[in-house]
mmCIF file of C-alpha atoms in Angstrom:
data_model
loop_
_atom_site.group_PDB
_atom_site.id
_atom_site.type_symbol
_atom_site.label_atom_id
_atom_site.label_comp_id
_atom_site.label_asym_id
_atom_site.label_seq_id
_atom_site.Cartn_x
_atom_site.Cartn_y
_atom_site.Cartn_z
ATOM 1 C CA TYR K 960 102.676 102.105 90.029
ATOM 2 C CA PHE K 961 104.388 98.816 90.865
ATOM 3 C CA ILE K 962 107.565 100.767 91.622
ATOM 4 C CA GLU K 963 105.544 103.139 93.818
ATOM 5 C CA GLY K 964 104.140 100.182 95.749
ATOM 6 C CA VAL K 965 107.615 98.712 96.259
ATOM 7 C CA LEU K 966 108.990 102.056 97.464
ATOM 8 C CA ILE K 967 106.090 102.522 99.899
ATOM 9 C CA PHE K 968 106.623 98.959 101.146
ATOM 10 C CA PHE K 969 110.311 99.645 101.820
ATOM 11 C CA LEU K 970 109.472 102.924 103.544
ATOM 12 C CA LEU K 971 106.986 101.194 105.842
ATOM 13 C CA LEU K 972 109.404 98.327 106.417
ATOM 14 C CA ASN K 973 112.190 100.738 107.402
ATOM 15 C CA TYR K 974 109.766 102.744 109.549
ATOM 16 C CA GLY K 975 108.810 99.604 111.449
ATOM 17 C CA ALA K 976 112.429 98.523 111.714
ATOM 18 C CA TYR K 977 113.382 101.946 113.039
ATOM 19 C CA TYR K 978 110.982 101.625 115.953
ATOM 20 C CA PHE K 979 110.992 97.915 116.684
ATOM 21 C CA LEU K 980 114.288 96.279 115.704
ATOM 22 C CA PRO K 981 117.105 96.283 118.252
ATOM 23 C CA ILE K 982 119.942 97.022 115.825
ATOM 24 C CA ASN K 983 122.256 99.987 115.318
ATOM 25 C CA LYS K 984 120.120 103.144 115.494
ATOM 26 C CA TYR K 985 122.261 104.992 112.945
ATOM 27 C CA MET K 986 121.871 102.216 110.379
ATOM 28 C CA LYS K 987 118.091 102.224 110.954
ATOM 29 C CA LEU K 988 117.928 106.005 110.579
ATOM 30 C CA PHE K 989 120.055 105.895 107.409
ATOM 31 C CA ALA K 990 117.786 103.231 105.862
ATOM 32 C CA LEU K 991 114.675 105.238 106.786
ATOM 33 C CA ILE K 992 116.089 108.450 105.273
ATOM 34 C CA ILE K 993 117.191 106.685 102.073
ATOM 35 C CA SER K 994 113.809 104.992 101.572
ATOM 36 C CA THR K 995 112.029 108.320 102.216
ATOM 37 C CA LEU K 996 114.244 110.121 99.685
ATOM 38 C CA PHE K 997 113.708 107.425 97.037
ATOM 39 C CA LEU K 998 109.937 107.677 97.466
ATOM 40 C CA LEU K 999 110.024 111.480 97.394
ATOM 41 C CA VAL K 1000 112.096 111.563 94.191
ATOM 42 C CA TYR K 1001 109.764 109.031 92.591
ATOM 43 C CA MET K 1002 106.699 111.058 93.585
ATOM 44 C CA LEU K 1003 108.269 114.190 92.070
ATOM 45 C CA VAL K 1004 109.192 112.422 88.813
ATOM 46 C CA LYS K 1005 105.931 110.472 88.415
ATOM 47 C CA PRO K 1006 103.782 113.317 86.967
ATOM 48 C CA PHE K 1007 106.376 113.997 84.267
ATOM 49 C CA ILE K 1008 106.484 110.297 83.362
ATOM 50 C CA LEU K 1009 102.700 109.953 83.185
ATOM 51 C CA VAL K 1010 102.184 112.999 80.963
ATOM 52 C CA GLN K 1011 105.060 111.973 78.685
ATOM 53 C CA LEU K 1012 103.462 108.551 78.278
ATOM 54 C CA MET K 1013 100.261 110.221 77.071
ATOM 55 C CA VAL K 1014 101.794 112.822 74.758
ATOM 56 C CA PHE K 1015 105.181 111.678 73.443
ATOM 57 C CA LYS K 1016 106.484 108.431 71.956
ATOM 58 C CA ASN K 1017 109.791 107.897 73.751
ATOM 59 C CA ASN K 1018 111.508 104.703 74.821
ATOM 60 C CA LYS K 1019 111.664 103.913 78.551
ATOM 61 C CA ILE K 1020 115.235 105.151 79.057
ATOM 62 C CA GLN K 1021 114.520 108.472 77.330
ATOM 63 C CA LEU K 1022 111.267 108.801 79.269
ATOM 64 C CA ILE K 1023 112.992 108.382 82.641
ATOM 65 C CA LYS K 1024 115.927 110.610 81.652
ATOM 66 C CA ASN K 1025 113.623 113.412 80.443
ATOM 67 C CA SER K 1026 111.488 113.153 83.568
ATOM 68 C CA PHE K 1027 114.487 113.427 85.885
ATOM 69 C CA LEU K 1028 115.895 116.378 83.959
ATOM 70 C CA LEU K 1029 112.551 118.174 83.972
ATOM 71 C CA MET K 1030 112.047 117.494 87.671
ATOM 72 C CA ILE K 1031 115.519 118.797 88.509
ATOM 73 C CA SER K 1032 115.061 121.894 86.338
ATOM 74 C CA LYS K 1033 111.772 122.664 88.119
ATOM 75 C CA LEU K 1034 112.673 121.303 91.563
ATOM 76 C CA ILE K 1035 111.335 124.161 93.723
ATOM 77 C CA PRO K 1036 107.976 124.414 91.915
ATOM 78 C CA ALA K 1037 107.727 120.590 91.855
ATOM 79 C CA LEU K 1038 108.261 120.462 95.625
ATOM 80 C CA PHE K 1039 105.648 123.179 96.120
ATOM 81 C CA ILE K 1040 103.143 121.297 93.930
ATOM 82 C CA PHE K 1041 103.909 118.093 95.849
ATOM 83 C CA ILE K 1042 103.218 119.831 99.159
ATOM 84 C CA ILE K 1043 99.951 121.443 98.098
ATOM 85 C CA THR K 1044 98.655 118.258 96.495
ATOM 86 C CA ASN K 1045 99.428 116.134 99.548
ATOM 87 C CA PHE K 1046 98.509 118.455 102.403
ATOM 88 C CA LEU K 1047 95.357 116.428 103.151
ATOM 89 C CA TYR K 1048 97.565 113.529 104.218
ATOM 90 C CA ALA K 1049 99.230 115.792 106.788
ATOM 91 C CA LEU K 1050 95.806 116.348 108.325
ATOM 92 C CA LEU K 1051 95.721 112.652 109.215
ATOM 93 C CA LEU K 1052 98.686 113.226 111.514
ATOM 94 C CA ILE K 1053 97.124 116.258 113.204
ATOM 95 C CA PHE K 1054 93.465 115.440 113.738
ATOM 96 C CA ILE K 1055 91.841 112.921 116.061
ATOM 97 C CA GLY K 1056 88.224 111.876 116.458
ATOM 98 C CA ALA K 1057 85.537 113.375 114.194
ATOM 99 C CA PRO K 1058 87.908 115.766 112.334
ATOM 100 C CA LEU K 1059 90.053 112.746 111.438
ATOM 101 C CA ILE K 1060 87.031 111.022 109.919
ATOM 102 C CA ILE K 1061 86.171 114.176 107.955
ATOM 103 C CA ALA K 1062 89.760 114.400 106.685
ATOM 104 C CA MET K 1063 89.598 110.738 105.598
ATOM 105 C CA ILE K 1064 86.326 111.353 103.743
ATOM 106 C CA LEU K 1065 87.848 114.380 101.988
ATOM 107 C CA ILE K 1066 90.845 112.293 100.950
ATOM 108 C CA ILE K 1067 88.649 109.514 99.605
ATOM 109 C CA MET K 1068 86.424 111.923 97.683
ATOM 110 C CA PHE K 1069 88.856 114.509 96.328
ATOM 111 C CA GLN K 1070 92.535 113.629 96.763
ATOM 112 C CA ASN K 1071 93.232 111.650 93.586
ATOM 113 C CA VAL K 1072 91.327 113.990 91.274
ATOM 114 C CA TYR K 1073 92.739 117.114 92.917
ATOM 115 C CA SER K 1074 96.302 115.806 92.874
ATOM 116 C CA SER K 1075 96.091 114.544 89.293
ATOM 117 C CA LEU K 1076 94.635 117.796 87.965
ATOM 118 C CA ILE K 1077 97.226 120.012 89.663
ATOM 119 C CA ASN K 1078 100.119 117.760 88.592
ATOM 120 C CA VAL K 1079 98.977 117.519 84.967
ATOM 121 C CA LEU K 1080 98.495 121.273 84.721
ATOM 122 C CA PHE K 1081 101.949 121.868 86.214
ATOM 123 C CA VAL K 1082 103.638 119.397 83.851
ATOM 124 C CA ILE K 1083 101.861 120.740 80.761
ATOM 125 C CA ASN K 1084 102.832 124.278 81.754
ATOM 126 C CA THR K 1085 106.432 123.099 82.141
ATOM 127 C CA TYR K 1086 106.385 121.450 78.714
ATOM 128 C CA GLU K 1087 104.905 124.510 77.040
ATOM 129 C CA GLY K 1088 107.716 126.612 78.447
ATOM 130 C CA LEU K 1089 110.313 124.255 76.994
ATOM 131 C CA ILE K 1090 109.021 122.879 73.691
ATOM 132 C CA ASP K 1091 109.359 124.606 70.361
ATOM 133 C CA LYS K 1092 105.918 125.557 69.073
ATOM 134 C CA ASN K 1093 106.990 124.851 65.488
ATOM 135 C CA ASP K 1094 107.912 121.237 66.313
ATOM 136 C CA TYR K 1095 104.715 120.432 68.228
ATOM 137 C CA LYS K 1096 101.998 122.582 66.666
ATOM 138 C CA GLU K 1097 99.338 120.002 67.481
ATOM 139 C CA ILE K 1098 99.849 120.292 71.257
ATOM 140 C CA TYR K 1099 101.287 123.776 71.771
ATOM 141 C CA HIS K 1100 98.874 125.971 73.770
ATOM 142 C CA LYS K 1101 95.975 123.571 73.288
ATOM 143 C CA GLY K 1102 93.525 124.058 76.131
ATOM 144 C CA LEU K 1103 89.813 123.754 76.738
ATOM 145 C CA LYS K 1104 89.075 126.862 74.672
ATOM 146 C CA ASP K 1105 90.718 125.251 71.637
ATOM 147 C CA TYR K 1106 88.781 122.048 72.334
ATOM 148 C CA GLU K 1107 85.472 123.926 72.461
ATOM 149 C CA GLU K 1108 86.280 125.730 69.201
ATOM 150 C CA SER K 1109 87.106 122.440 67.458
ATOM 151 C CA GLN K 1110 83.744 120.996 68.559
ATOM 152 C CA ASP K 1111 81.847 123.851 66.888
ATOM 153 C CA ILE K 1112 83.159 122.878 63.438
#
């Protein structure tokens, strides 16, 4: 999350520089596009990193490499998941007045839980399509139904 904060800082810094600094407009636009792309790639890779941290015991290099490879292999679905989990933020750009306040309240109440749930489900579905069920019997197709059955014992 420190990296996310740094990337957001650079995006906001470049956004401000784009509008307020009297330097070459092409250099400002290039810096803004690069900082936006870095943040977007990080936001697409982050769910894979977080779920890998919870499930697998990999070193940092392997964790980042696996996350990038998984994100690239599922780029279109990852972009779609990113859009549907962040559409509430787009409402902040559209609404004014009372609807803006309602959108802010919805973001405060639901955004993190909604986004986390959708991302975790997407990543687990991706892993289950790629892992060998014989190697990871303890996590393969383990859902709430399996959890409820194990509680009955």
